[in-house]
Amino acid sequence: MNDTNVTWHEHQVSRFEREAMKGHKGCVIWFTGLSGSGKSTVANTLDHKLHRAGLHSAVLDGDNVRHALNAGPGMLRETHGESFAERFGLGFSAIDREENIRRIGAVAQLFSQAGIIALTAFISPYRQDRDRVRRTMDAGEFIEVLVDTPIEICETRDPKGLYKKARAGEIKGFTGIDDPYEAPLAPELRLDASEKAPEILADEVIGYLVDRGIIPSIA
């Protein structure tokens, strides 16, 4: 299909109307940090707190997205003699990571436009990829949260044994070992996950959302 045949369709129900019905604004909270930093734990803790308060949120987690939207080789069924993964799946090269983040950003933005608080938990190691997602959104819609945990602590956690494999040379291009992690220069929030419990960190994010008028004050 030629791209000239694809046109943008405006929705009959506006974003403002959706947000008014839900009682809060939609946004994208983009958790970034090293593997084992605590991104997913904080995102899910925050999701639970928001849900308990009657607010609408959804978590997009790195591993889950890799198993579906961006599945790599071996994760999806064969289709017409060629695996779906071979046609559309993504690996972990720099260009695949870029496309992975682009797709996630597009999905998160759809959630946000529907008045949902989208919580994304991905390493997203490259600054330009995160900044590119930010530029697709309205001012204040993209909230970058650095889950700042030293690599030494991430390695002691290592729930999947990935650091150990990377140190042994069994995994190549692993972020923080033989591939860079570019921390945000000016994130909206920086969370010290080496010292504080996930519940405290989630409350820090909630405080930010309340202060910016994105959500009402919650107990």
PDB file of C-alpha atoms in Angstrom:
ATOM      1  CA  MET A   1       0.000   0.000   0.000  1.00  0.00           C
ATOM      2  CA  ASN A   2       1.312   3.440  -0.946  1.00  0.00           C
ATOM      3  CA  ASP A   3       1.834   5.792   1.995  1.00  0.00           C
ATOM      4  CA  THR A   4      -0.125   8.489   0.141  1.00  0.00           C
ATOM      5  CA  ASN A   5      -3.257   6.373   0.661  1.00  0.00           C
ATOM      6  CA  VAL A   6      -2.902   6.543   4.453  1.00  0.00           C
ATOM      7  CA  THR A   7      -4.599   9.492   6.132  1.00  0.00           C
ATOM      8  CA  TRP A   8      -5.003  10.555   9.758  1.00  0.00           C
ATOM      9  CA  HIS A   9      -8.553  10.350  11.094  1.00  0.00           C
ATOM     10  CA  GLU A  10      -9.663  12.628  13.897  1.00  0.00           C
ATOM     11  CA  HIS A  11     -11.669  10.927  16.651  1.00  0.00           C
ATOM     12  CA  GLN A  12     -15.237  11.963  17.409  1.00  0.00           C
ATOM     13  CA  VAL A  13     -14.543  11.681  21.134  1.00  0.00           C
ATOM     14  CA  SER A  14     -11.843  14.175  22.043  1.00  0.00           C
ATOM     15  CA  ARG A  15      -8.970  13.584  24.401  1.00  0.00           C
ATOM     16  CA  PHE A  16     -10.349  16.319  26.663  1.00  0.00           C
ATOM     17  CA  GLU A  17     -13.675  14.483  26.923  1.00  0.00           C
ATOM     18  CA  ARG A  18     -11.977  11.190  27.755  1.00  0.00           C
ATOM     19  CA  GLU A  19      -9.820  12.818  30.434  1.00  0.00           C
ATOM     20  CA  ALA A  20     -12.821  14.632  31.894  1.00  0.00           C
ATOM     21  CA  MET A  21     -14.674  11.328  32.219  1.00  0.00           C
ATOM     22  CA  LYS A  22     -11.720   9.652  33.937  1.00  0.00           C
ATOM     23  CA  GLY A  23     -11.004  12.593  36.247  1.00  0.00           C
ATOM     24  CA  HIS A  24      -7.324  12.844  35.372  1.00  0.00           C
ATOM     25  CA  LYS A  25      -5.052  13.529  32.417  1.00  0.00           C
ATOM     26  CA  GLY A  26      -3.325  10.977  30.253  1.00  0.00           C
ATOM     27  CA  CYS A  27       0.460  10.938  30.112  1.00  0.00           C
ATOM     28  CA  VAL A  28       3.462   8.700  29.499  1.00  0.00           C
ATOM     29  CA  ILE A  29       5.729   7.975  32.456  1.00  0.00           C
ATOM     30  CA  TRP A  30       8.921   6.633  30.919  1.00  0.00           C
ATOM     31  CA  PHE A  31      11.029   4.695  33.433  1.00  0.00           C
ATOM     32  CA  THR A  32      14.588   4.215  32.216  1.00  0.00           C
ATOM     33  CA  GLY A  33      17.600   2.624  33.894  1.00  0.00           C
ATOM     34  CA  LEU A  34      19.937  -0.333  33.878  1.00  0.00           C
ATOM     35  CA  SER A  35      18.797  -3.931  33.967  1.00  0.00           C
ATOM     36  CA  GLY A  36      18.048  -4.744  37.608  1.00  0.00           C
ATOM     37  CA  SER A  37      17.651  -1.099  38.588  1.00  0.00           C
ATOM     38  CA  GLY A  38      14.066  -1.628  39.732  1.00  0.00           C
ATOM     39  CA  LYS A  39      12.158  -0.017  36.843  1.00  0.00           C
ATOM     40  CA  SER A  40       9.497  -2.704  36.531  1.00  0.00           C
ATOM     41  CA  THR A  41       9.058  -3.027  40.278  1.00  0.00           C
ATOM     42  CA  VAL A  42       8.476   0.704  40.718  1.00  0.00           C
ATOM     43  CA  ALA A  43       6.201   0.883  37.651  1.00  0.00           C
ATOM     44  CA  ASN A  44       4.040  -1.976  38.888  1.00  0.00           C
ATOM     45  CA  THR A  45       3.937  -0.591  42.426  1.00  0.00           C
ATOM     46  CA  LEU A  46       2.827   2.763  41.024  1.00  0.00           C
ATOM     47  CA  ASP A  47       0.245   1.050  38.805  1.00  0.00           C
ATOM     48  CA  HIS A  48      -1.218  -0.694  41.856  1.00  0.00           C
ATOM     49  CA  LYS A  49      -1.434   2.557  43.816  1.00  0.00           C
ATOM     50  CA  LEU A  50      -3.098   4.410  40.944  1.00  0.00           C
ATOM     51  CA  HIS A  51      -5.567   1.580  40.353  1.00  0.00           C
ATOM     52  CA  ARG A  52      -6.428   1.434  44.047  1.00  0.00           C
ATOM     53  CA  ALA A  53      -7.191   5.181  43.886  1.00  0.00           C
ATOM     54  CA  GLY A  54      -9.576   4.632  40.971  1.00  0.00           C
ATOM     55  CA  LEU A  55      -7.253   6.070  38.322  1.00  0.00           C
ATOM     56  CA  HIS A  56      -6.682   4.496  34.913  1.00  0.00           C
ATOM     57  CA  SER A  57      -3.141   3.289  34.214  1.00  0.00           C
ATOM     58  CA  ALA A  58      -1.399   0.525  32.285  1.00  0.00           C
ATOM     59  CA  VAL A  59       2.120  -0.894  32.365  1.00  0.00           C
ATOM     60  CA  LEU A  60       4.179  -1.583  29.252  1.00  0.00           C
ATOM     61  CA  ASP A  61       7.065  -3.762  30.426  1.00  0.00           C
ATOM     62  CA  GLY A  62      10.181  -4.539  28.412  1.00  0.00           C
ATOM     63  CA  ASP A  63      10.029  -8.337  28.518  1.00  0.00           C
ATOM     64  CA  ASN A  64       6.281  -8.474  27.891  1.00  0.00           C
ATOM     65  CA  VAL A  65       6.504  -6.223  24.857  1.00  0.00           C
ATOM     66  CA  ARG A  66       9.394  -8.290  23.516  1.00  0.00           C
ATOM     67  CA  HIS A  67       7.164 -11.369  23.743  1.00  0.00           C
ATOM     68  CA  ALA A  68       4.429  -9.803  21.634  1.00  0.00           C
ATOM     69  CA  LEU A  69       4.700  -6.501  19.778  1.00  0.00           C
ATOM     70  CA  ASN A  70       8.433  -6.791  19.117  1.00  0.00           C
ATOM     71  CA  ALA A  71       8.984 -10.534  19.425  1.00  0.00           C
ATOM     72  CA  GLY A  72      12.356 -11.771  18.258  1.00  0.00           C
ATOM     73  CA  PRO A  73      13.386 -15.072  16.668  1.00  0.00           C
ATOM     74  CA  GLY A  74      11.826 -18.141  18.225  1.00  0.00           C
ATOM     75  CA  MET A  75       9.005 -16.359  20.027  1.00  0.00           C
ATOM     76  CA  LEU A  76       6.262 -16.484  17.416  1.00  0.00           C
ATOM     77  CA  ARG A  77       4.722 -19.103  15.187  1.00  0.00           C
ATOM     78  CA  GLU A  78       5.620 -19.806  11.567  1.00  0.00           C
ATOM     79  CA  THR A  79       3.505 -17.882   9.067  1.00  0.00           C
ATOM     80  CA  HIS A  80       3.341 -18.802   5.370  1.00  0.00           C
ATOM     81  CA  GLY A  81       6.713 -20.529   5.426  1.00  0.00           C
ATOM     82  CA  GLU A  82       8.440 -17.548   7.049  1.00  0.00           C
ATOM     83  CA  SER A  83       8.382 -16.867  10.741  1.00  0.00           C
ATOM     84  CA  PHE A  84       6.601 -13.722  11.834  1.00  0.00           C
ATOM     85  CA  ALA A  85       9.660 -12.914  13.924  1.00  0.00           C
ATOM     86  CA  GLU A  86      11.911 -13.035  10.876  1.00  0.00           C
ATOM     87  CA  ARG A  87       9.662 -10.558   9.121  1.00  0.00           C
ATOM     88  CA  PHE A  88       8.796  -8.150  11.925  1.00  0.00           C
ATOM     89  CA  GLY A  89      10.672  -9.174  15.110  1.00  0.00           C
ATOM     90  CA  LEU A  90      13.461  -7.173  16.703  1.00  0.00           C
ATOM     91  CA  GLY A  91      16.765  -8.178  18.225  1.00  0.00           C
ATOM     92  CA  PHE A  92      19.106  -6.105  20.386  1.00  0.00           C
ATOM     93  CA  SER A  93      21.298  -4.293  17.874  1.00  0.00           C
ATOM     94  CA  ALA A  94      21.385  -0.489  18.065  1.00  0.00           C
ATOM     95  CA  ILE A  95      19.003  -0.151  15.114  1.00  0.00           C
ATOM     96  CA  ASP A  96      16.628  -2.779  16.546  1.00  0.00           C
ATOM     97  CA  ARG A  97      16.665  -1.049  19.934  1.00  0.00           C
ATOM     98  CA  GLU A  98      15.801   2.210  18.163  1.00  0.00           C
ATOM     99  CA  GLU A  99      12.812   0.627  16.421  1.00  0.00           C
ATOM    100  CA  ASN A 100      11.792  -1.107  19.658  1.00  0.00           C
ATOM    101  CA  ILE A 101      11.600   2.245  21.443  1.00  0.00           C
ATOM    102  CA  ARG A 102       9.830   3.921  18.501  1.00  0.00           C
ATOM    103  CA  ARG A 103       7.073   1.289  18.533  1.00  0.00           C
ATOM    104  CA  ILE A 104       6.705   1.429  22.297  1.00  0.00           C
ATOM    105  CA  GLY A 105       6.512   5.219  22.193  1.00  0.00           C
ATOM    106  CA  ALA A 106       3.747   5.084  19.580  1.00  0.00           C
ATOM    107  CA  VAL A 107       1.717   2.606  21.645  1.00  0.00           C
ATOM    108  CA  ALA A 108       2.256   4.581  24.863  1.00  0.00           C
ATOM    109  CA  GLN A 109       1.087   7.741  23.137  1.00  0.00           C
ATOM    110  CA  LEU A 110      -2.139   6.028  22.064  1.00  0.00           C
ATOM    111  CA  PHE A 111      -2.773   5.108  25.700  1.00  0.00           C
ATOM    112  CA  SER A 112      -2.076   8.677  26.775  1.00  0.00           C
ATOM    113  CA  GLN A 113      -4.393  10.152  24.162  1.00  0.00           C
ATOM    114  CA  ALA A 114      -7.131   7.870  25.496  1.00  0.00           C
ATOM    115  CA  GLY A 115      -6.715   9.464  28.920  1.00  0.00           C
ATOM    116  CA  ILE A 116      -4.690   6.608  30.398  1.00  0.00           C
ATOM    117  CA  ILE A 117      -1.493   6.965  32.413  1.00  0.00           C
ATOM    118  CA  ALA A 118       0.946   4.788  30.457  1.00  0.00           C
ATOM    119  CA  LEU A 119       3.825   3.426  32.537  1.00  0.00           C
ATOM    120  CA  THR A 120       6.721   2.149  30.444  1.00  0.00           C
ATOM    121  CA  ALA A 121       9.610   0.193  31.971  1.00  0.00           C
ATOM    122  CA  PHE A 122      12.465  -0.274  29.491  1.00  0.00           C
ATOM    123  CA  ILE A 123      16.213   0.100  29.671  1.00  0.00           C
ATOM    124  CA  SER A 124      15.974   2.341  26.571  1.00  0.00           C
ATOM    125  CA  PRO A 125      19.722   2.948  26.756  1.00  0.00           C
ATOM    126  CA  TYR A 126      20.154   5.587  24.053  1.00  0.00           C
ATOM    127  CA  ARG A 127      19.356   9.204  24.824  1.00  0.00           C
ATOM    128  CA  GLN A 128      18.450  10.112  21.246  1.00  0.00           C
ATOM    129  CA  ASP A 129      15.815   7.349  21.086  1.00  0.00           C
ATOM    130  CA  ARG A 130      14.098   8.587  24.246  1.00  0.00           C
ATOM    131  CA  ASP A 131      14.320  12.199  23.066  1.00  0.00           C
ATOM    132  CA  ARG A 132      12.788  11.212  19.737  1.00  0.00           C
ATOM    133  CA  VAL A 133       9.783   9.737  21.562  1.00  0.00           C
ATOM    134  CA  ARG A 134       9.484  12.893  23.657  1.00  0.00           C
ATOM    135  CA  ARG A 135       9.320  15.049  20.530  1.00  0.00           C
ATOM    136  CA  THR A 136       6.270  13.142  19.269  1.00  0.00           C
ATOM    137  CA  MET A 137       4.236  14.215  22.298  1.00  0.00           C
ATOM    138  CA  ASP A 138       2.782  17.414  23.668  1.00  0.00           C
ATOM    139  CA  ALA A 139       4.683  19.437  26.251  1.00  0.00           C
ATOM    140  CA  GLY A 140       4.373  17.804  29.665  1.00  0.00           C
ATOM    141  CA  GLU A 141       2.947  14.570  28.272  1.00  0.00           C
ATOM    142  CA  PHE A 142       6.256  12.661  28.347  1.00  0.00           C
ATOM    143  CA  ILE A 143       7.629  12.269  31.871  1.00  0.00           C
ATOM    144  CA  GLU A 144      11.113  10.771  31.906  1.00  0.00           C
ATOM    145  CA  VAL A 145      12.011   9.022  35.153  1.00  0.00           C
ATOM    146  CA  LEU A 146      15.560   7.846  35.751  1.00  0.00           C
ATOM    147  CA  VAL A 147      15.663   4.861  38.089  1.00  0.00           C
ATOM    148  CA  ASP A 148      19.177   5.586  39.244  1.00  0.00           C
ATOM    149  CA  THR A 149      20.772   2.457  40.655  1.00  0.00           C
ATOM    150  CA  PRO A 150      24.562   1.918  40.465  1.00  0.00           C
ATOM    151  CA  ILE A 151      25.591  -0.980  38.271  1.00  0.00           C
ATOM    152  CA  GLU A 152      27.315  -2.607  41.259  1.00  0.00           C
ATOM    153  CA  ILE A 153      23.950  -2.921  42.999  1.00  0.00           C
ATOM    154  CA  CYS A 154      22.180  -4.021  39.807  1.00  0.00           C
ATOM    155  CA  GLU A 155      24.728  -6.827  39.476  1.00  0.00           C
ATOM    156  CA  THR A 156      24.113  -8.052  43.014  1.00  0.00           C
ATOM    157  CA  ARG A 157      20.400  -8.266  42.257  1.00  0.00           C
ATOM    158  CA  ASP A 158      20.746  -9.783  38.767  1.00  0.00           C
ATOM    159  CA  PRO A 159      17.395 -11.672  38.948  1.00  0.00           C
ATOM    160  CA  LYS A 160      17.839 -13.195  35.481  1.00  0.00           C
ATOM    161  CA  GLY A 161      21.564 -13.910  35.757  1.00  0.00           C
ATOM    162  CA  LEU A 162      22.209 -11.623  32.781  1.00  0.00           C
ATOM    163  CA  TYR A 163      25.144  -9.701  34.231  1.00  0.00           C
ATOM    164  CA  LYS A 164      26.883 -12.945  35.100  1.00  0.00           C
ATOM    165  CA  LYS A 165      26.429 -14.177  31.526  1.00  0.00           C
ATOM    166  CA  ALA A 166      27.578 -10.851  30.102  1.00  0.00           C
ATOM    167  CA  ARG A 167      30.706 -10.849  32.271  1.00  0.00           C
ATOM    168  CA  ALA A 168      31.420 -14.385  31.053  1.00  0.00           C
ATOM    169  CA  GLY A 169      31.049 -13.285  27.430  1.00  0.00           C
ATOM    170  CA  GLU A 170      27.919 -15.368  26.889  1.00  0.00           C
ATOM    171  CA  ILE A 171      25.834 -12.259  26.070  1.00  0.00           C
ATOM    172  CA  LYS A 172      27.195  -9.629  23.709  1.00  0.00           C
ATOM    173  CA  GLY A 173      26.111  -5.989  23.574  1.00  0.00           C
ATOM    174  CA  PHE A 174      24.746  -6.012  27.116  1.00  0.00           C
ATOM    175  CA  THR A 175      23.915  -2.553  28.421  1.00  0.00           C
ATOM    176  CA  GLY A 176      26.327  -1.370  31.094  1.00  0.00           C
ATOM    177  CA  ILE A 177      28.932  -4.047  30.314  1.00  0.00           C
ATOM    178  CA  ASP A 178      29.945  -3.840  26.651  1.00  0.00           C
ATOM    179  CA  ASP A 179      27.242  -1.481  25.417  1.00  0.00           C
ATOM    180  CA  PRO A 180      26.659   2.028  26.788  1.00  0.00           C
ATOM    181  CA  TYR A 181      23.823   3.347  28.886  1.00  0.00           C
ATOM    182  CA  GLU A 182      23.196   7.049  28.298  1.00  0.00           C
ATOM    183  CA  ALA A 183      21.438   8.451  31.349  1.00  0.00           C
ATOM    184  CA  PRO A 184      18.994  11.344  30.843  1.00  0.00           C
ATOM    185  CA  LEU A 185      20.576  14.767  31.147  1.00  0.00           C
ATOM    186  CA  ALA A 186      17.480  16.423  32.594  1.00  0.00           C
ATOM    187  CA  PRO A 187      14.840  13.854  33.582  1.00  0.00           C
ATOM    188  CA  GLU A 188      11.619  15.056  35.127  1.00  0.00           C
ATOM    189  CA  LEU A 189      12.350  12.761  38.062  1.00  0.00           C
ATOM    190  CA  ARG A 190      15.342  10.885  39.418  1.00  0.00           C
ATOM    191  CA  LEU A 191      14.590   7.993  41.754  1.00  0.00           C
ATOM    192  CA  ASP A 192      17.239   6.626  44.104  1.00  0.00           C
ATOM    193  CA  ALA A 193      16.364   2.947  43.940  1.00  0.00           C
ATOM    194  CA  SER A 194      19.522   1.945  45.777  1.00  0.00           C
ATOM    195  CA  GLU A 195      18.328   3.451  49.060  1.00  0.00           C
ATOM    196  CA  LYS A 196      14.522   3.649  48.957  1.00  0.00           C
ATOM    197  CA  ALA A 197      11.754   1.047  48.814  1.00  0.00           C
ATOM    198  CA  PRO A 198       9.548   0.816  45.701  1.00  0.00           C
ATOM    199  CA  GLU A 199       6.529   2.110  47.662  1.00  0.00           C
ATOM    200  CA  ILE A 200       8.403   5.299  48.579  1.00  0.00           C
ATOM    201  CA  LEU A 201       9.581   5.794  44.997  1.00  0.00           C
ATOM    202  CA  ALA A 202       6.066   5.280  43.654  1.00  0.00           C
ATOM    203  CA  ASP A 203       4.827   7.933  46.088  1.00  0.00           C
ATOM    204  CA  GLU A 204       7.472  10.330  44.748  1.00  0.00           C
ATOM    205  CA  VAL A 205       6.057   9.881  41.249  1.00  0.00           C
ATOM    206  CA  ILE A 206       2.524  10.372  42.543  1.00  0.00           C
ATOM    207  CA  GLY A 207       3.627  13.596  44.217  1.00  0.00           C
ATOM    208  CA  TYR A 208       4.992  14.829  40.899  1.00  0.00           C
ATOM    209  CA  LEU A 209       1.749  13.983  39.086  1.00  0.00           C
ATOM    210  CA  VAL A 210      -0.337  15.777  41.708  1.00  0.00           C
ATOM    211  CA  ASP A 211       1.901  18.847  41.650  1.00  0.00           C
ATOM    212  CA  ARG A 212       1.589  19.069  37.845  1.00  0.00           C
ATOM    213  CA  GLY A 213      -2.188  18.730  37.943  1.00  0.00           C
ATOM    214  CA  ILE A 214      -2.148  15.436  36.036  1.00  0.00           C
ATOM    215  CA  ILE A 215      -4.003  13.537  38.748  1.00  0.00           C
ATOM    216  CA  PRO A 216      -6.005  14.674  41.770  1.00  0.00           C
ATOM    217  CA  SER A 217      -4.572  14.327  45.242  1.00  0.00           C
ATOM    218  CA  ILE A 218      -4.953  10.751  46.456  1.00  0.00           C
ATOM    219  CA  ALA A 219      -4.652   9.235  49.916  1.00  0.00           C
TER     220      ALA A 219
END
